[in-house]
Short mmCIF file of C-alpha atoms and ligand atoms in Angstrom, two decimals:
data_model
loop_
_atom_site.label_atom_id
_atom_site.label_comp_id
_atom_site.label_asym_id
_atom_site.label_seq_id
_atom_site.Cartn_x
_atom_site.Cartn_y
_atom_site.Cartn_z
CA MET A 94 30.61 160.83 135.21
CA GLU A 95 30.32 162.87 132.00
CA MET A 96 28.78 161.05 129.10
CA ASN A 97 28.24 161.98 125.48
CA ASP A 98 25.47 160.72 123.23
CA THR A 99 27.58 157.87 121.86
CA MET A 100 28.09 156.45 125.33
CA ALA A 101 24.44 157.06 126.22
CA ALA A 102 23.44 154.88 123.26
CA GLN A 103 24.85 151.75 124.94
CA TRP A 104 21.88 151.81 127.38
CA ALA A 105 18.52 150.51 126.17
CA ARG A 106 16.86 153.35 128.08
CA ARG A 107 18.13 156.43 129.93
CA ILE A 108 15.68 157.26 132.68
CA ILE A 109 15.72 160.16 135.14
CA VAL A 110 14.00 159.39 138.44
CA THR A 111 13.41 162.62 140.37
CA GLY A 112 13.23 162.39 144.15
CA GLY A 113 15.14 159.09 144.15
CA ALA A 114 16.73 159.83 147.53
CA GLY A 115 13.30 160.13 149.18
CA PHE A 116 11.06 157.40 150.52
CA ILE A 117 9.19 156.06 147.48
CA GLY A 118 11.83 157.22 144.99
CA SER A 119 14.53 155.17 146.72
CA HIS A 120 12.44 152.00 146.40
CA LEU A 121 11.78 152.75 142.75
CA VAL A 122 15.45 153.45 141.99
CA ARG A 123 16.50 150.21 143.68
CA ARG A 124 13.90 148.24 141.73
CA LEU A 125 14.83 149.73 138.36
CA VAL A 126 18.61 149.49 138.84
CA GLN A 127 18.38 145.84 139.89
CA ARG A 128 15.67 144.72 137.48
CA TYR A 129 16.86 146.49 134.34
CA PRO A 130 20.67 146.29 134.09
CA GLN A 131 20.28 147.36 130.45
CA TYR A 132 18.82 150.73 131.56
CA LEU A 133 20.75 153.70 132.91
CA ILE A 134 18.96 155.08 135.98
CA ILE A 135 19.78 158.71 136.77
CA ASN A 136 18.69 159.75 140.25
CA VAL A 137 18.04 163.51 140.33
CA ASP A 138 17.41 164.87 143.82
CA ALA A 139 18.06 168.21 145.51
CA LEU A 140 18.52 166.48 148.90
CA THR A 141 16.14 168.68 150.85
CA TYR A 142 15.54 167.92 154.55
CA CYS A 143 14.06 164.49 153.67
CA GLY A 144 16.38 163.46 150.84
CA ASN A 145 18.95 160.95 152.04
CA VAL A 146 21.41 159.22 149.71
CA ALA A 147 21.86 156.52 152.36
CA ASN A 148 18.41 155.29 151.24
CA VAL A 149 19.98 154.06 148.00
CA ALA A 150 23.45 153.19 149.30
CA ASP A 151 22.98 149.54 148.29
CA VAL A 152 22.81 150.40 144.57
CA ALA A 153 25.09 153.45 144.57
CA ASN A 154 28.00 151.54 143.04
CA GLU A 155 26.05 149.70 140.36
CA PRO A 156 27.30 150.45 136.82
CA ASN A 157 23.85 151.53 135.61
CA TYR A 158 23.27 154.10 138.39
CA ARG A 159 24.08 157.82 138.48
CA PHE A 160 23.27 160.49 141.04
CA HIS A 161 22.98 164.24 140.50
CA ARG A 162 22.19 166.74 143.21
CA VAL A 163 19.99 169.05 141.17
CA ASP A 164 16.88 171.09 141.97
CA ILE A 165 14.03 170.32 139.58
CA THR A 166 13.18 174.03 139.32
CA ASP A 167 16.58 174.61 137.63
CA TYR A 168 15.75 174.48 133.91
CA GLU A 169 19.38 174.79 132.75
CA ALA A 170 20.58 171.96 134.97
CA ILE A 171 17.72 169.65 133.97
CA SER A 172 18.21 170.45 130.26
CA GLY A 173 21.90 169.75 130.65
CA LEU A 174 21.15 166.29 132.07
CA MET A 175 18.61 165.60 129.31
CA ARG A 176 21.32 166.30 126.72
CA GLN A 177 24.18 164.66 128.59
CA TYR A 178 22.42 161.32 128.88
CA ASP A 179 20.01 161.67 125.96
CA VAL A 180 17.25 160.91 128.46
CA ASP A 181 14.21 159.13 127.01
CA GLY A 182 12.17 158.62 130.17
CA ILE A 183 11.39 160.61 133.29
CA ILE A 184 9.65 159.23 136.37
CA HIS A 185 8.89 162.24 138.52
CA LEU A 186 8.57 161.83 142.28
CA ALA A 187 10.48 164.83 143.66
CA ALA A 188 8.12 166.88 145.76
CA GLU A 189 7.41 168.52 149.04
CA SER A 190 5.23 165.77 150.45
CA HIS A 191 4.12 166.53 154.00
CA VAL A 192 0.67 168.05 154.56
CA ASP A 193 1.54 169.60 157.95
CA ARG A 194 4.51 171.44 156.45
CA SER A 195 2.32 172.70 153.62
CA ILE A 196 -0.04 174.25 156.17
CA ALA A 197 2.89 176.01 157.85
CA ASP A 198 4.68 177.11 154.64
CA PRO A 199 2.75 176.68 151.37
CA PHE A 200 5.11 178.62 149.08
CA ILE A 201 7.79 175.95 148.75
CA PHE A 202 5.02 173.51 147.78
CA ALA A 203 4.02 175.73 144.84
CA LYS A 204 7.66 176.18 143.87
CA THR A 205 8.75 172.54 143.92
CA ASN A 206 5.53 170.74 143.10
CA VAL A 207 4.08 173.13 140.52
CA LEU A 208 7.01 175.06 139.04
CA GLY A 209 9.34 172.07 139.41
CA THR A 210 6.97 169.83 137.49
CA LEU A 211 6.47 172.50 134.82
CA THR A 212 10.24 172.89 134.51
CA LEU A 213 10.68 169.16 133.95
CA LEU A 214 7.86 169.09 131.41
CA GLN A 215 9.33 172.00 129.48
CA ALA A 216 12.90 170.65 129.56
CA ALA A 217 11.70 167.23 128.39
CA LYS A 218 9.52 168.71 125.66
CA ASP A 219 12.36 170.91 124.40
CA HIS A 220 14.85 168.04 124.31
CA TRP A 221 12.51 165.42 122.88
CA SER A 222 11.20 167.76 120.17
CA THR A 223 14.70 167.85 118.69
CA SER A 224 15.21 164.06 118.59
CA PRO A 225 14.60 162.13 115.33
CA ALA A 226 11.78 160.01 116.81
CA GLY A 227 10.22 163.02 118.54
CA PHE A 228 7.84 161.95 121.31
CA ALA A 229 7.30 158.46 119.80
CA ASP A 230 9.62 156.45 122.06
CA LYS A 231 9.55 158.75 125.10
CA ARG A 232 7.69 158.70 128.39
CA PHE A 233 7.04 161.16 131.22
CA HIS A 234 5.49 159.46 134.25
CA HIS A 235 4.13 161.82 136.88
CA VAL A 236 3.71 160.28 140.34
CA SER A 237 0.83 161.86 142.22
CA THR A 238 -1.49 161.30 145.12
CA ASP A 239 -5.11 160.41 145.88
CA GLU A 240 -5.29 163.63 147.93
CA VAL A 241 -6.00 165.61 144.73
CA PHE A 242 -9.54 164.15 144.82
CA GLY A 243 -10.37 165.78 148.15
CA ALA A 244 -12.07 163.90 150.98
CA LEU A 245 -14.78 161.23 151.22
CA PRO A 246 -17.49 161.06 153.91
CA LEU A 247 -17.10 158.56 156.74
CA ASP A 248 -20.69 157.36 156.61
CA GLN A 249 -20.61 156.01 153.01
CA PRO A 250 -17.70 153.55 153.06
CA GLU A 251 -18.58 152.26 149.60
CA LEU A 252 -17.59 155.62 148.01
CA MET A 253 -14.06 155.57 146.58
CA PHE A 254 -11.93 157.71 144.27
CA SER A 255 -11.83 156.53 140.65
CA GLU A 256 -9.81 157.94 137.74
CA THR A 257 -12.81 160.10 136.78
CA THR A 258 -13.49 161.58 140.22
CA PRO A 259 -13.34 165.40 139.90
CA TYR A 260 -10.36 167.12 141.50
CA ALA A 261 -11.16 168.89 144.80
CA PRO A 262 -7.95 169.38 146.78
CA HIS A 263 -8.14 170.95 150.26
CA SER A 264 -4.64 171.29 151.67
CA PRO A 265 -1.86 173.41 150.19
CA TYR A 266 -0.02 170.12 149.54
CA SER A 267 -2.88 168.54 147.61
CA ALA A 268 -3.59 171.82 145.79
CA SER A 269 0.01 171.89 144.58
CA LYS A 270 -0.13 168.24 143.48
CA ALA A 271 -3.47 168.81 141.71
CA SER A 272 -1.97 171.78 139.91
CA SER A 273 1.02 169.70 138.81
CA ASP A 274 -1.33 166.98 137.50
CA HIS A 275 -3.20 169.64 135.49
CA PHE A 276 0.04 170.84 133.90
CA VAL A 277 0.96 167.28 132.94
CA ARG A 278 -2.46 166.77 131.30
CA ALA A 279 -2.21 170.18 129.63
CA PHE A 280 1.11 169.13 128.03
CA ALA A 281 -0.42 165.84 126.85
CA ASP A 282 -3.51 167.54 125.43
CA THR A 283 -1.78 170.57 123.92
CA TYR A 284 1.44 169.14 122.53
CA GLY A 285 0.73 165.40 122.32
CA PHE A 286 3.39 165.09 125.04
CA PRO A 287 3.85 161.41 126.06
CA ALA A 288 2.71 161.61 129.67
CA VAL A 289 1.04 159.24 132.13
CA ILE A 290 -0.11 159.93 135.69
CA THR A 291 -0.57 157.66 138.70
CA ASN A 292 -2.47 158.71 141.83
CA CYS A 293 -1.63 156.56 144.83
CA SER A 294 -2.97 156.24 148.36
CA ASN A 295 -0.90 156.50 151.58
CA ASN A 296 2.31 154.50 151.40
CA TYR A 297 4.20 152.86 154.27
CA GLY A 298 7.39 150.82 154.52
CA PRO A 299 11.16 151.14 155.08
CA TYR A 300 12.98 154.48 154.57
CA GLN A 301 9.94 156.72 155.18
CA PHE A 302 10.94 160.02 156.75
CA PRO A 303 9.91 159.96 160.43
CA GLU A 304 7.59 162.96 160.21
CA LYS A 305 4.93 160.67 158.69
CA LEU A 306 2.54 158.74 160.93
CA ILE A 307 3.88 155.18 160.79
CA PRO A 308 7.67 155.68 161.20
CA LEU A 309 7.11 158.52 163.69
CA PHE A 310 4.89 156.36 165.85
CA ILE A 311 7.09 153.23 165.64
CA ASN A 312 9.99 155.29 166.91
CA ASN A 313 7.93 156.92 169.64
CA ILE A 314 6.56 153.56 170.86
CA VAL A 315 10.06 152.11 171.13
CA GLU A 316 11.25 155.21 173.01
CA ARG A 317 8.07 155.36 175.14
CA ARG A 318 7.22 158.85 173.91
CA PRO A 319 3.64 160.20 173.42
CA LEU A 320 1.80 159.34 170.18
CA PRO A 321 0.09 162.54 169.01
CA VAL A 322 -3.19 161.42 167.39
CA TYR A 323 -4.88 164.34 165.65
CA GLY A 324 -8.48 165.07 166.67
CA GLN A 325 -10.27 161.89 167.68
CA GLY A 326 -8.27 159.63 165.38
CA LEU A 327 -11.33 158.89 163.26
CA ASN A 328 -9.87 160.00 159.90
CA VAL A 329 -9.47 157.13 157.48
CA ARG A 330 -6.55 156.42 155.15
CA ASP A 331 -6.05 153.64 152.56
CA TRP A 332 -2.60 152.14 153.20
CA LEU A 333 -0.38 150.49 150.59
CA TYR A 334 3.05 148.90 151.01
CA VAL A 335 5.65 150.98 149.16
CA GLY A 336 6.99 147.96 147.24
CA ASP A 337 3.55 147.44 145.73
CA HIS A 338 3.40 151.10 144.70
CA VAL A 339 6.74 150.98 142.88
CA ALA A 340 5.74 147.71 141.18
CA ALA A 341 2.67 149.53 139.86
CA ILE A 342 4.80 152.48 138.68
CA ASP A 343 7.10 150.06 136.83
CA LEU A 344 4.07 148.51 135.11
CA VAL A 345 2.41 151.81 134.18
CA PHE A 346 5.69 153.35 132.97
CA HIS A 347 6.22 150.44 130.57
CA GLN A 348 2.68 149.55 129.53
CA ALA A 349 0.21 152.41 129.85
CA ALA A 350 -1.08 154.29 126.82
CA ASN A 351 -0.05 157.92 126.47
CA GLY A 352 -2.42 160.24 128.30
CA ALA A 353 -3.64 157.49 130.66
CA SER A 354 -3.96 157.83 134.38
CA TYR A 355 -4.26 155.06 136.95
CA ASN A 356 -5.30 155.03 140.58
CA ILE A 357 -3.23 152.82 142.88
CA GLY A 358 -4.40 151.70 146.30
CA GLY A 359 -4.64 148.75 148.61
CA PHE A 360 -8.40 148.44 149.23
CA ASN A 361 -7.16 148.79 152.79
CA GLN A 362 -8.97 151.48 154.77
CA TRP A 363 -8.05 152.07 158.41
CA SER A 364 -9.10 154.77 160.85
CA ASN A 365 -6.01 156.36 162.37
CA ILE A 366 -6.86 155.18 165.87
CA ASP A 367 -7.36 151.56 164.80
CA LEU A 368 -4.11 151.69 162.87
CA VAL A 369 -2.24 153.13 165.86
CA ARG A 370 -3.62 150.37 168.09
CA ALA A 371 -2.53 147.69 165.59
CA LEU A 372 0.90 149.31 165.33
CA ILE A 373 1.33 149.39 169.10
CA ALA A 374 0.41 145.69 169.31
CA GLU A 375 2.91 144.79 166.56
CA VAL A 376 5.79 146.84 167.98
CA ASP A 377 5.13 145.53 171.48
CA ARG A 378 5.10 141.95 170.18
CA GLN A 379 8.37 142.40 168.32
CA ILE A 380 10.24 144.05 171.19
CA GLY A 381 8.96 141.62 173.79
CA ARG A 382 6.53 143.89 175.63
CA GLU A 383 3.01 142.74 176.47
CA PRO A 384 0.97 143.54 173.29
CA GLY A 385 -0.95 146.73 174.13
CA ALA A 386 1.44 147.69 176.94
CA ASP A 387 2.04 151.00 175.17
CA LEU A 388 -1.58 151.98 174.56
CA ASP A 389 -1.14 154.57 177.32
CA LEU A 390 1.11 156.55 174.96
CA ILE A 391 -1.88 157.53 172.78
CA THR A 392 -2.36 161.28 173.23
CA TYR A 393 -5.18 163.10 171.47
CA VAL A 394 -3.97 166.48 170.23
CA THR A 395 -5.48 169.43 168.35
CA ASP A 396 -6.71 168.34 164.93
CA ARG A 397 -4.84 169.21 161.72
CA ALA A 398 -6.43 172.28 160.06
CA GLY A 399 -8.76 171.19 157.24
CA HIS A 400 -8.00 167.52 158.03
CA ASP A 401 -9.42 165.38 155.19
CA LEU A 402 -11.83 162.84 156.69
CA ARG A 403 -11.26 159.86 154.44
CA TYR A 404 -9.27 158.76 151.40
CA ALA A 405 -10.03 155.52 149.57
CA ILE A 406 -8.83 154.42 146.14
CA ASP A 407 -10.66 152.23 143.70
CA SER A 408 -7.72 150.58 141.94
CA SER A 409 -9.78 148.17 139.84
CA ARG A 410 -8.73 149.80 136.56
CA ILE A 411 -5.00 149.07 136.96
CA SER A 412 -5.86 145.52 138.06
CA ARG A 413 -8.15 144.94 135.11
CA GLU A 414 -6.03 146.57 132.41
CA LEU A 415 -2.47 145.93 133.58
CA GLY A 416 -2.87 142.97 135.95
CA TRP A 417 -1.52 144.77 139.05
CA LYS A 418 -2.57 143.88 142.56
CA PRO A 419 -1.02 144.37 146.01
CA SER A 420 1.31 141.50 146.91
CA LEU A 421 1.20 141.86 150.69
CA THR A 422 -1.61 141.86 153.21
CA PHE A 423 -1.55 144.78 155.64
CA GLU A 424 -0.58 142.43 158.48
CA GLU A 425 2.46 141.20 156.50
CA GLY A 426 3.38 144.73 155.41
CA LEU A 427 3.19 146.12 158.94
CA ARG A 428 5.22 143.21 160.32
CA ILE A 429 7.98 143.71 157.73
CA THR A 430 7.93 147.47 158.25
CA VAL A 431 8.19 147.29 162.05
CA GLN A 432 10.96 144.67 161.69
CA TRP A 433 12.86 146.97 159.36
CA TYR A 434 12.71 150.03 161.63
CA LEU A 435 13.73 147.95 164.64
CA ALA A 436 16.67 146.48 162.70
CA HIS A 437 17.73 149.90 161.37
CA LYS A 438 17.83 152.03 164.48
CA ASP A 439 21.05 153.56 163.11
CA TRP A 440 19.10 154.90 160.11
CA MET A 441 16.50 156.47 162.39
CA GLU A 442 19.20 157.79 164.71
CA SER A 443 21.13 159.39 161.82
CA ILE A 444 17.96 161.29 160.90
CA THR A 445 16.90 162.37 164.36
CA SER A 446 20.46 163.52 165.10
CA GLY A 447 20.84 165.23 161.70
CA ALA A 448 23.92 163.12 160.86
CA TYR A 449 22.35 161.91 157.61
CA ARG A 450 23.16 165.29 156.07
CA GLU A 451 26.86 164.55 156.57
CA TYR A 452 26.59 161.20 154.83
CA TYR A 453 26.22 162.84 151.42
CA LYS A 454 29.35 164.94 151.96
CA GLN A 455 31.40 161.90 152.92
CA MET A 456 30.10 159.76 150.06
CA TYR A 457 30.07 162.28 147.24
CA GLU A 458 31.64 165.67 147.95
CA ASN A 459 34.85 164.48 149.60
CA ARG A 460 35.65 161.82 147.03
P1 NAD B 748 9.66 162.25 150.28
O1 NAD B 748 9.31 163.55 150.92
O2 NAD B 748 10.12 161.11 151.12
O3 NAD B 748 10.79 162.48 149.16
C1 NAD B 748 10.79 163.55 148.28
C2 NAD B 748 12.16 163.64 147.61
O4 NAD B 748 12.13 164.74 146.69
C3 NAD B 748 13.31 163.90 148.60
O5 NAD B 748 14.40 163.04 148.32
C4 NAD B 748 13.68 165.36 148.32
O6 NAD B 748 15.06 165.64 148.54
C5 NAD B 748 13.31 165.50 146.85
N1 NAD B 748 13.03 166.89 146.48
C6 NAD B 748 12.22 167.76 147.14
N2 NAD B 748 12.23 168.95 146.50
C7 NAD B 748 13.05 168.82 145.43
C8 NAD B 748 13.47 169.70 144.41
N3 NAD B 748 13.03 170.97 144.34
N4 NAD B 748 14.29 169.23 143.44
C9 NAD B 748 14.75 167.95 143.48
N5 NAD B 748 14.41 167.08 144.46
C10 NAD B 748 13.57 167.52 145.41
O7 NAD B 748 8.36 161.89 149.43
P2 NAD B 748 7.68 160.48 149.13
O8 NAD B 748 6.76 160.15 150.23
O9 NAD B 748 8.71 159.50 148.70
O10 NAD B 748 6.77 160.88 147.87
C11 NAD B 748 7.30 160.82 146.55
C12 NAD B 748 6.24 161.25 145.57
O11 NAD B 748 5.11 160.39 145.68
C13 NAD B 748 5.72 162.66 145.80
O12 NAD B 748 5.52 163.28 144.55
C14 NAD B 748 4.39 162.46 146.52
O13 NAD B 748 3.48 163.51 146.23
C15 NAD B 748 3.93 161.15 145.91
N6 NAD B 748 3.06 160.32 146.78
C16 NAD B 748 3.44 160.03 148.04
C17 NAD B 748 2.61 159.22 148.83
C18 NAD B 748 3.00 158.83 150.23
O14 NAD B 748 2.19 158.22 150.93
N7 NAD B 748 4.20 159.12 150.70
C19 NAD B 748 1.41 158.73 148.31
C20 NAD B 748 1.06 159.06 146.99
C21 NAD B 748 1.91 159.84 146.22
P1 TYD B 749 0.47 161.42 157.23
O1 TYD B 749 1.41 160.27 157.43
O2 TYD B 749 0.98 162.81 157.50
O3 TYD B 749 -0.15 161.29 155.76
P2 TYD B 749 -1.33 162.16 155.03
O4 TYD B 749 -1.59 163.38 155.83
O5 TYD B 749 -0.71 162.47 153.71
O6 TYD B 749 -2.49 161.24 154.94
O7 TYD B 749 -0.78 161.20 158.18
C1 TYD B 749 -1.61 160.07 158.09
C2 TYD B 749 -2.80 160.30 158.99
O8 TYD B 749 -2.35 160.34 160.35
C3 TYD B 749 -3.49 161.64 158.74
O9 TYD B 749 -4.90 161.46 158.90
C4 TYD B 749 -2.95 162.54 159.83
C5 TYD B 749 -2.68 161.58 160.97
N1 TYD B 749 -1.55 161.94 161.85
C6 TYD B 749 -1.73 161.99 163.24
O10 TYD B 749 -2.84 161.76 163.75
N2 TYD B 749 -0.65 162.30 164.03
C7 TYD B 749 0.57 162.58 163.49
O11 TYD B 749 1.52 162.88 164.25
C8 TYD B 749 0.75 162.50 162.07
C9 TYD B 749 2.10 162.78 161.43
C10 TYD B 749 -0.34 162.17 161.29
#
């Protein structure tokens, strides 16, 4: 729907969420559309291999929701949307997000994650510079990862990433995200641009693309296919339920001071092999197999190149300053997540068969 500035003014805020058809973005879009009916939420997503508008089908017809299939590296298109809706907030999640893909093909990571972020920054700066209030009532929230901080040793479990940990990315993915964080800070420092950054640990939950560990393995357990554990499975990740991540984004977007950054994590470190064992037990329990019946599916495979040993986030600052804390235990989160994938086999099937790409055409292009 076309909109001029007069119509845009009826909304208390006009917020672009980039990557809103992806995993975390879809949860954020749903939360914002439902929680803030006075805001207009504009989902901007190029629908790459992992973008799926079915992830937000339940809010697609809400009056305060819009969708635009736009690539964030397209300055003209982004500027056009900024003007069309008189956008005053951007929450930026669109990215290439899978480490293994970044090892195979790093260039698209630099294009989307670095140039795409720079394009959004420049388009926002150009548009906001012309508005009467300037940057005063605007916000650019950049969603990033703990992987920018590099890796922690296994033998000092007390060491965690804080907001002041120096950047030391290892993979092409984390290098591209670190670079995008630097550009966001450069805009804040150079132009007084109203930016905030959050760096979150590994997320899990519904709608995660099944190339990532948890949804891939749930599906493989159900289908009795091998579970490819990289190396010896000793690498440690800090897992957070996606709903808790988007609650933190909501809080930081509304309450953080300009230039601030916050780490978000669950204080929930698991070695991959322990996590896989817990996942097998949970899936087996829910589908009526003897818990552990599928342990034989564990298959140790060649390690990921440059595989970061351990990530762990110290999220005490966001708890102390903004009152955020995870709402679910890992046991509850895993139970809900396994339940969801088992109850949405059609969603998984539409991805593995490729049918999800047709969904967009039916819903949007053929209207
Ligand atoms: P995802 O891969 O599920 O979704 C990414 C979305 O971005 C997709 O909908 C895709 O179509 C879209 N996209 C990709 N390139 C685009 C482009 N050039 N223009 C417009 N849209 C484009 O990713 P996710 O796991 O939901 O991660 C979202 C963000 O959160 C990313 O920035 C990621 O770095 C960050 N993050 C993820 C995790 C995690 O565990 N998944 C943890 C911390 C931070
Ligand atoms: P992943 O979900 O890809 O997230 P990230 O690499 O961003 O942490 O992987 C989580 C962990 O699981 C990571 O240590 C790599 C490992 N892994 C496997 O052992 N096998 C797999 O098939 C996948 C996808 C990941």
